[in-house]
PDB file of C-alpha atoms in Angstrom:
ATOM      1  CA  GLN A1358      80.006 -26.644 -45.549  1.00 63.00           C
ATOM      2  CA  LYS A1359      80.690 -30.060 -44.025  1.00 75.00           C
ATOM      3  CA  GLU A1360      79.649 -30.481 -40.425  1.00 87.00           C
ATOM      4  CA  VAL A1361      83.217 -31.294 -39.363  1.00 92.00           C
ATOM      5  CA  GLU A1362      86.354 -29.872 -40.971  1.00 93.00           C
ATOM      6  CA  GLN A1363      89.858 -31.204 -40.362  1.00 93.00           C
ATOM      7  CA  ASP A1364      93.083 -30.365 -42.169  1.00 86.00           C
ATOM      8  CA  PRO A1365      94.390 -33.658 -43.623  1.00 81.00           C
ATOM      9  CA  GLY A1366      98.044 -32.615 -43.429  1.00 84.00           C
ATOM     10  CA  PRO A1367     100.386 -34.459 -43.671  1.00 91.00           C
ATOM     11  CA  LEU A1368     102.155 -33.108 -40.621  1.00 94.00           C
ATOM     12  CA  SER A1369     105.805 -34.015 -40.041  1.00 96.00           C
ATOM     13  CA  VAL A1370     107.590 -33.217 -36.771  1.00 96.00           C
ATOM     14  CA  PRO A1371     110.831 -34.285 -35.043  1.00 97.00           C
ATOM     15  CA  GLU A1372     110.740 -36.509 -31.993  1.00 97.00           C
ATOM     16  CA  GLY A1373     110.045 -34.517 -28.829  1.00 97.00           C
ATOM     17  CA  ALA A1374     108.005 -31.808 -30.559  1.00 97.00           C
ATOM     18  CA  ILE A1375     104.629 -30.578 -29.342  1.00 97.00           C
ATOM     19  CA  VAL A1376     101.925 -31.395 -31.857  1.00 97.00           C
ATOM     20  CA  SER A1377      98.641 -29.533 -32.239  1.00 96.00           C
ATOM     21  CA  LEU A1378      95.778 -31.090 -34.195  1.00 97.00           C
ATOM     22  CA  ASN A1379      92.529 -29.248 -34.756  1.00 96.00           C
ATOM     23  CA  CYS A1380      88.966 -29.545 -36.009  1.00 96.00           C
ATOM     24  CA  THR A1381      86.163 -27.076 -36.518  1.00 96.00           C
ATOM     25  CA  TYR A1382      82.483 -27.871 -36.663  1.00 95.00           C
ATOM     26  CA  SER A1383      79.267 -26.149 -37.585  1.00 93.00           C
ATOM     27  CA  ASN A1384      76.550 -27.963 -35.620  1.00 89.00           C
ATOM     28  CA  SER A1385      76.103 -26.361 -32.194  1.00 90.00           C
ATOM     29  CA  ALA A1386      74.152 -29.437 -31.034  1.00 88.00           C
ATOM     30  CA  PHE A1387      77.323 -31.529 -30.797  1.00 89.00           C
ATOM     31  CA  GLN A1388      78.072 -32.406 -27.182  1.00 88.00           C
ATOM     32  CA  TYR A1389      80.392 -35.421 -27.356  1.00 89.00           C
ATOM     33  CA  PHE A1390      83.860 -34.881 -28.797  1.00 93.00           C
ATOM     34  CA  MET A1391      86.388 -37.574 -29.483  1.00 93.00           C
ATOM     35  CA  TRP A1392      89.791 -38.181 -30.979  1.00 96.00           C
ATOM     36  CA  TYR A1393      90.546 -41.485 -32.626  1.00 96.00           C
ATOM     37  CA  ARG A1394      93.985 -42.731 -33.637  1.00 97.00           C
ATOM     38  CA  GLN A1395      94.392 -44.970 -36.657  1.00 96.00           C
ATOM     39  CA  TYR A1396      97.605 -46.793 -37.481  1.00 96.00           C
ATOM     40  CA  SER A1397      98.247 -47.826 -41.062  1.00 92.00           C
ATOM     41  CA  ARG A1398      95.997 -50.681 -42.213  1.00 91.00           C
ATOM     42  CA  LYS A1399      94.243 -50.860 -38.836  1.00 93.00           C
ATOM     43  CA  GLY A1400      90.872 -49.762 -37.499  1.00 94.00           C
ATOM     44  CA  PRO A1401      90.542 -46.484 -35.566  1.00 95.00           C
ATOM     45  CA  GLU A1402      90.823 -46.683 -31.787  1.00 94.00           C
ATOM     46  CA  LEU A1403      89.482 -44.205 -29.268  1.00 93.00           C
ATOM     47  CA  LEU A1404      92.203 -41.963 -27.852  1.00 95.00           C
ATOM     48  CA  MET A1405      90.409 -39.150 -26.017  1.00 92.00           C
ATOM     49  CA  TYR A1406      86.790 -38.496 -25.088  1.00 90.00           C
ATOM     50  CA  THR A1407      85.312 -35.199 -23.865  1.00 89.00           C
ATOM     51  CA  TYR A1408      81.780 -34.263 -23.010  1.00 84.00           C
ATOM     52  CA  SER A1409      80.828 -30.625 -23.673  1.00 82.00           C
ATOM     53  CA  SER A1410      83.474 -27.937 -23.117  1.00 82.00           C
ATOM     54  CA  GLY A1411      86.774 -27.964 -21.297  1.00 84.00           C
ATOM     55  CA  ASN A1412      90.069 -29.790 -21.194  1.00 90.00           C
ATOM     56  CA  LYS A1413      90.980 -33.385 -20.581  1.00 92.00           C
ATOM     57  CA  GLU A1414      94.472 -34.710 -20.036  1.00 95.00           C
ATOM     58  CA  ASP A1415      95.756 -38.267 -20.323  1.00 94.00           C
ATOM     59  CA  GLY A1416      99.505 -38.671 -20.110  1.00 96.00           C
ATOM     60  CA  ARG A1417     101.102 -36.865 -23.050  1.00 97.00           C
ATOM     61  CA  PHE A1418      97.725 -36.128 -24.639  1.00 97.00           C
ATOM     62  CA  THR A1419      95.433 -33.166 -23.936  1.00 97.00           C
ATOM     63  CA  ALA A1420      92.060 -32.613 -25.577  1.00 96.00           C
ATOM     64  CA  GLN A1421      90.427 -29.180 -25.578  1.00 96.00           C
ATOM     65  CA  VAL A1422      86.912 -28.211 -26.577  1.00 95.00           C
ATOM     66  CA  ASP A1423      85.863 -24.600 -27.168  1.00 93.00           C
ATOM     67  CA  LYS A1424      82.153 -24.696 -27.919  1.00 91.00           C
ATOM     68  CA  SER A1425      81.880 -20.927 -28.281  1.00 92.00           C
ATOM     69  CA  SER A1426      84.285 -21.085 -31.225  1.00 93.00           C
ATOM     70  CA  LYS A1427      83.152 -24.549 -32.389  1.00 93.00           C
ATOM     71  CA  TYR A1428      86.770 -25.674 -32.260  1.00 94.00           C
ATOM     72  CA  ILE A1429      88.440 -28.725 -30.764  1.00 96.00           C
ATOM     73  CA  SER A1430      92.129 -29.527 -30.375  1.00 96.00           C
ATOM     74  CA  LEU A1431      94.385 -32.414 -29.511  1.00 97.00           C
ATOM     75  CA  PHE A1432      97.861 -31.665 -28.154  1.00 97.00           C
ATOM     76  CA  ILE A1433     100.595 -34.277 -28.021  1.00 97.00           C
ATOM     77  CA  ARG A1434     103.592 -33.457 -25.813  1.00 97.00           C
ATOM     78  CA  ASP A1435     107.022 -35.039 -26.249  1.00 97.00           C
ATOM     79  CA  SER A1436     105.915 -36.709 -29.466  1.00 97.00           C
ATOM     80  CA  GLN A1437     107.327 -40.166 -30.207  1.00 97.00           C
ATOM     81  CA  PRO A1438     107.773 -42.104 -33.459  1.00 97.00           C
ATOM     82  CA  SER A1439     105.066 -44.441 -32.167  1.00 97.00           C
ATOM     83  CA  ASP A1440     102.643 -41.485 -32.388  1.00 97.00           C
ATOM     84  CA  SER A1441     102.930 -41.610 -36.182  1.00 97.00           C
ATOM     85  CA  ALA A1442      99.367 -42.316 -37.289  1.00 97.00           C
ATOM     86  CA  THR A1443      96.244 -40.661 -38.636  1.00 95.00           C
ATOM     87  CA  TYR A1444      94.228 -38.766 -36.045  1.00 97.00           C
ATOM     88  CA  LEU A1445      90.502 -38.377 -36.600  1.00 96.00           C
ATOM     89  CA  CYS A1446      88.256 -36.042 -34.696  1.00 96.00           C
ATOM     90  CA  ALA A1447      84.664 -37.125 -34.194  1.00 93.00           C
ATOM     91  CA  MET A1448      81.596 -35.693 -32.565  1.00 90.00           C
ATOM     92  CA  SER A1449      77.943 -36.463 -31.921  1.00 84.00           C
ATOM     93  CA  ARG A1450      74.713 -35.060 -30.583  1.00 77.00           C
ATOM     94  CA  PRO A1451      73.174 -36.331 -27.311  1.00 72.00           C
ATOM     95  CA  GLN A1452      70.303 -37.971 -29.126  1.00 70.00           C
ATOM     96  CA  ALA A1453      69.489 -41.655 -29.304  1.00 60.00           C
ATOM     97  CA  GLY A1454      69.671 -43.099 -32.763  1.00 61.00           C
ATOM     98  CA  THR A1455      72.297 -40.703 -34.074  1.00 67.00           C
ATOM     99  CA  ALA A1456      75.816 -41.605 -35.090  1.00 74.00           C
ATOM    100  CA  LEU A1457      79.303 -40.126 -34.935  1.00 84.00           C
ATOM    101  CA  ILE A1458      80.421 -37.632 -37.553  1.00 88.00           C
ATOM    102  CA  PHE A1459      84.121 -37.892 -38.360  1.00 91.00           C
ATOM    103  CA  GLY A1460      86.623 -35.419 -39.720  1.00 93.00           C
ATOM    104  CA  LYS A1461      88.776 -36.555 -42.624  1.00 93.00           C
ATOM    105  CA  GLY A1462      91.767 -37.195 -40.390  1.00 94.00           C
ATOM    106  CA  THR A1463      95.232 -35.639 -40.086  1.00 95.00           C
ATOM    107  CA  THR A1464      98.234 -37.820 -40.907  1.00 94.00           C
ATOM    108  CA  LEU A1465     101.123 -37.282 -38.469  1.00 96.00           C
ATOM    109  CA  SER A1466     104.680 -38.470 -38.921  1.00 97.00           C
ATOM    110  CA  VAL A1467     107.171 -38.201 -36.050  1.00 97.00           C
ATOM    111  CA  SER A1468     110.786 -38.721 -37.060  1.00 96.00           C
ATOM    112  CA  SER A1469     113.503 -39.926 -34.675  1.00 92.00           C
TER     113      SER A1469
ATOM    114  CA  ASN B1096      88.268 -61.207 -26.163  1.00 63.00           C
ATOM    115  CA  ALA B1097      88.029 -60.585 -29.930  1.00 77.00           C
ATOM    116  CA  GLY B1098      86.049 -57.297 -29.849  1.00 94.00           C
ATOM    117  CA  VAL B1099      84.751 -56.595 -33.372  1.00 97.00           C
ATOM    118  CA  THR B1100      85.491 -59.220 -36.021  1.00 97.00           C
ATOM    119  CA  GLN B1101      85.040 -58.605 -39.734  1.00 97.00           C
ATOM    120  CA  THR B1102      85.152 -61.113 -42.563  1.00 97.00           C
ATOM    121  CA  PRO B1103      86.539 -61.265 -45.150  1.00 97.00           C
ATOM    122  CA  LYS B1104      89.620 -59.075 -44.690  1.00 96.00           C
ATOM    123  CA  PHE B1105      90.253 -58.840 -48.428  1.00 96.00           C
ATOM    124  CA  GLN B1106      87.992 -59.359 -51.435  1.00 96.00           C
ATOM    125  CA  VAL B1107      88.209 -58.728 -55.162  1.00 97.00           C
ATOM    126  CA  LEU B1108      84.959 -58.585 -57.122  1.00 96.00           C
ATOM    127  CA  LYS B1109      83.990 -57.999 -60.713  1.00 97.00           C
ATOM    128  CA  THR B1110      81.470 -55.306 -61.568  1.00 97.00           C
ATOM    129  CA  GLY B1111      77.951 -56.628 -61.028  1.00 97.00           C
ATOM    130  CA  GLN B1112      78.863 -59.371 -58.582  1.00 97.00           C
ATOM    131  CA  SER B1113      77.292 -59.451 -55.138  1.00 96.00           C
ATOM    132  CA  MET B1114      78.820 -60.114 -51.758  1.00 96.00           C
ATOM    133  CA  THR B1115      78.171 -59.777 -48.057  1.00 97.00           C
ATOM    134  CA  LEU B1116      80.567 -58.402 -45.451  1.00 98.00           C
ATOM    135  CA  GLN B1117      80.078 -59.992 -42.072  1.00 98.00           C
ATOM    136  CA  CYS B1118      80.587 -58.331 -38.691  1.00 98.00           C
ATOM    137  CA  ALA B1119      80.274 -59.737 -35.196  1.00 98.00           C
ATOM    138  CA  GLN B1120      80.956 -58.197 -31.787  1.00 97.00           C
ATOM    139  CA  ASP B1121      81.330 -59.945 -28.462  1.00 96.00           C
ATOM    140  CA  MET B1122      80.987 -56.922 -26.147  1.00 94.00           C
ATOM    141  CA  ASN B1123      77.182 -57.106 -25.787  1.00 94.00           C
ATOM    142  CA  HIS B1124      76.881 -53.708 -27.459  1.00 93.00           C
ATOM    143  CA  ASN B1125      73.509 -52.414 -28.563  1.00 92.00           C
ATOM    144  CA  SER B1126      74.581 -50.286 -31.536  1.00 91.00           C
ATOM    145  CA  MET B1127      76.494 -51.300 -34.644  1.00 93.00           C
ATOM    146  CA  TYR B1128      77.720 -49.359 -37.659  1.00 94.00           C
ATOM    147  CA  TRP B1129      79.195 -49.744 -41.119  1.00 96.00           C
ATOM    148  CA  TYR B1130      81.605 -47.082 -42.396  1.00 95.00           C
ATOM    149  CA  ARG B1131      83.633 -46.810 -45.564  1.00 97.00           C
ATOM    150  CA  GLN B1132      86.985 -45.056 -45.708  1.00 96.00           C
ATOM    151  CA  ASP B1133      88.391 -43.593 -48.901  1.00 94.00           C
ATOM    152  CA  PRO B1134      91.519 -41.469 -49.442  1.00 86.00           C
ATOM    153  CA  GLY B1135      90.720 -37.809 -48.894  1.00 81.00           C
ATOM    154  CA  MET B1136      87.149 -38.576 -47.819  1.00 83.00           C
ATOM    155  CA  GLY B1137      87.600 -39.789 -44.273  1.00 85.00           C
ATOM    156  CA  LEU B1138      85.138 -42.159 -42.620  1.00 91.00           C
ATOM    157  CA  ARG B1139      81.633 -42.010 -44.012  1.00 92.00           C
ATOM    158  CA  LEU B1140      78.681 -43.748 -42.426  1.00 91.00           C
ATOM    159  CA  ILE B1141      76.817 -46.180 -44.665  1.00 95.00           C
ATOM    160  CA  TYR B1142      74.212 -47.661 -42.320  1.00 95.00           C
ATOM    161  CA  TYR B1143      73.824 -48.087 -38.609  1.00 92.00           C
ATOM    162  CA  SER B1144      71.689 -50.040 -36.194  1.00 92.00           C
ATOM    163  CA  ALA B1145      71.000 -48.200 -32.960  1.00 87.00           C
ATOM    164  CA  SER B1146      69.541 -51.333 -31.393  1.00 88.00           C
ATOM    165  CA  GLU B1147      68.602 -54.851 -32.367  1.00 90.00           C
ATOM    166  CA  GLY B1148      65.718 -54.760 -34.822  1.00 89.00           C
ATOM    167  CA  THR B1149      66.383 -51.258 -36.161  1.00 91.00           C
ATOM    168  CA  THR B1150      68.498 -49.991 -39.030  1.00 94.00           C
ATOM    169  CA  ASP B1151      68.943 -46.495 -40.445  1.00 92.00           C
ATOM    170  CA  LYS B1152      70.652 -44.956 -43.421  1.00 93.00           C
ATOM    171  CA  GLY B1153      73.792 -42.953 -42.966  1.00 90.00           C
ATOM    172  CA  GLU B1154      75.535 -40.518 -45.283  1.00 88.00           C
ATOM    173  CA  VAL B1155      76.215 -42.889 -48.218  1.00 94.00           C
ATOM    174  CA  PRO B1156      73.669 -45.766 -48.251  1.00 96.00           C
ATOM    175  CA  ASN B1157      73.093 -46.105 -52.004  1.00 96.00           C
ATOM    176  CA  GLY B1158      74.117 -49.496 -53.377  1.00 96.00           C
ATOM    177  CA  TYR B1159      74.149 -51.183 -49.971  1.00 97.00           C
ATOM    178  CA  ASN B1160      71.784 -53.135 -47.768  1.00 97.00           C
ATOM    179  CA  VAL B1161      72.205 -54.222 -44.177  1.00 97.00           C
ATOM    180  CA  SER B1162      70.813 -56.829 -41.847  1.00 97.00           C
ATOM    181  CA  ARG B1163      70.990 -56.798 -38.053  1.00 96.00           C
ATOM    182  CA  LEU B1164      70.824 -60.551 -37.690  1.00 90.00           C
ATOM    183  CA  ASN B1165      70.865 -60.498 -33.880  1.00 94.00           C
ATOM    184  CA  LYS B1166      72.496 -58.406 -31.182  1.00 95.00           C
ATOM    185  CA  ARG B1167      75.975 -59.655 -32.100  1.00 96.00           C
ATOM    186  CA  GLU B1168      75.908 -59.570 -35.885  1.00 97.00           C
ATOM    187  CA  PHE B1169      75.455 -56.832 -38.490  1.00 98.00           C
ATOM    188  CA  SER B1170      76.050 -57.609 -42.158  1.00 98.00           C
ATOM    189  CA  LEU B1171      76.546 -55.323 -45.150  1.00 98.00           C
ATOM    190  CA  ARG B1172      75.502 -56.505 -48.613  1.00 98.00           C
ATOM    191  CA  LEU B1173      76.503 -55.197 -52.013  1.00 96.00           C
ATOM    192  CA  GLU B1174      73.864 -56.442 -54.452  1.00 92.00           C
ATOM    193  CA  SER B1175      75.586 -55.362 -57.674  1.00 96.00           C
ATOM    194  CA  ALA B1176      79.108 -54.147 -57.023  1.00 96.00           C
ATOM    195  CA  ALA B1177      80.456 -51.084 -58.840  1.00 97.00           C
ATOM    196  CA  PRO B1178      84.035 -49.777 -59.097  1.00 97.00           C
ATOM    197  CA  SER B1179      82.946 -46.773 -56.980  1.00 96.00           C
ATOM    198  CA  GLN B1180      82.459 -49.194 -54.100  1.00 97.00           C
ATOM    199  CA  THR B1181      86.179 -49.997 -54.006  1.00 97.00           C
ATOM    200  CA  SER B1182      87.040 -48.978 -50.463  1.00 97.00           C
ATOM    201  CA  VAL B1183      88.017 -50.101 -46.993  1.00 97.00           C
ATOM    202  CA  TYR B1184      84.945 -50.992 -44.966  1.00 98.00           C
ATOM    203  CA  PHE B1185      84.895 -50.776 -41.180  1.00 97.00           C
ATOM    204  CA  CYS B1186      82.346 -52.231 -38.847  1.00 97.00           C
ATOM    205  CA  ALA B1187      82.037 -50.686 -35.395  1.00 95.00           C
ATOM    206  CA  SER B1188      79.962 -51.159 -32.284  1.00 94.00           C
ATOM    207  CA  SER B1189      79.090 -49.108 -29.216  1.00 90.00           C
ATOM    208  CA  GLU B1190      77.221 -49.686 -25.989  1.00 86.00           C
ATOM    209  CA  THR B1191      74.691 -47.012 -26.909  1.00 75.00           C
ATOM    210  CA  SER B1192      74.143 -44.802 -29.911  1.00 65.00           C
ATOM    211  CA  ILE B1193      74.395 -41.606 -27.851  1.00 66.00           C
ATOM    212  CA  SER B1194      77.879 -41.266 -26.418  1.00 62.00           C
ATOM    213  CA  GLY B1195      79.788 -42.357 -29.485  1.00 65.00           C
ATOM    214  CA  GLU B1196      82.540 -44.483 -27.977  1.00 83.00           C
ATOM    215  CA  LEU B1197      82.952 -46.762 -30.963  1.00 90.00           C
ATOM    216  CA  PHE B1198      85.028 -49.903 -31.151  1.00 93.00           C
ATOM    217  CA  PHE B1199      86.188 -50.724 -34.665  1.00 95.00           C
ATOM    218  CA  GLY B1200      87.100 -53.892 -36.472  1.00 96.00           C
ATOM    219  CA  GLU B1201      90.299 -54.256 -38.492  1.00 95.00           C
ATOM    220  CA  GLY B1202      88.595 -53.427 -41.785  1.00 96.00           C
ATOM    221  CA  SER B1203      87.682 -55.254 -44.997  1.00 97.00           C
ATOM    222  CA  ARG B1204      89.514 -54.166 -48.138  1.00 97.00           C
ATOM    223  CA  LEU B1205      87.266 -54.481 -51.183  1.00 97.00           C
ATOM    224  CA  THR B1206      88.330 -53.977 -54.785  1.00 97.00           C
ATOM    225  CA  VAL B1207      85.745 -53.939 -57.560  1.00 97.00           C
ATOM    226  CA  LEU B1208      87.190 -54.356 -61.056  1.00 96.00           C
TER     227      LEU B1208
END
């Protein structure tokens, strides 16, 4: 079992829809949880960052972490065509010298 | 403010040829990373450097070598390229190796024939 699992999609929704993206993980030592957004032919960019459990909201985006279930989510409200991208979850342990582990990414398409 | 700069952006090699991908960051970050991204495989870590003077293997290091030239620069070398190394390569940097807030370059697209 890979440490981080993410459904690659693709996911297609109409403009204005609520989008839910999810990842599961197996390593209970993970403490830092992130969502990166990657536009076509570009490098990933950090979208949301959460330490340990709980929710974090930033505009139309909400990140949730449920450590008891080893499950993280990203919700996008009022989705826009500009949200069309690949979304990658990532996580790491609080240990110097380690590196991020990424999910495979979910490709989202928002149609107008 | 350029962030993370990778060169070259595109490269075509023949099997057996060697090449070096260059990466430089101007954010005074301590940690630097090389990832490869393949369809259906996501981002996989090749090598990383938690701090200047140290390098460590990631998930897929075979066929690659790295050099942390100084705090700004981290290069990735393919000594004898193989078609399996056809991929998009991303360099990234972060202030520390703990929190994981990575800043990525635009990517280098490598094709090995």
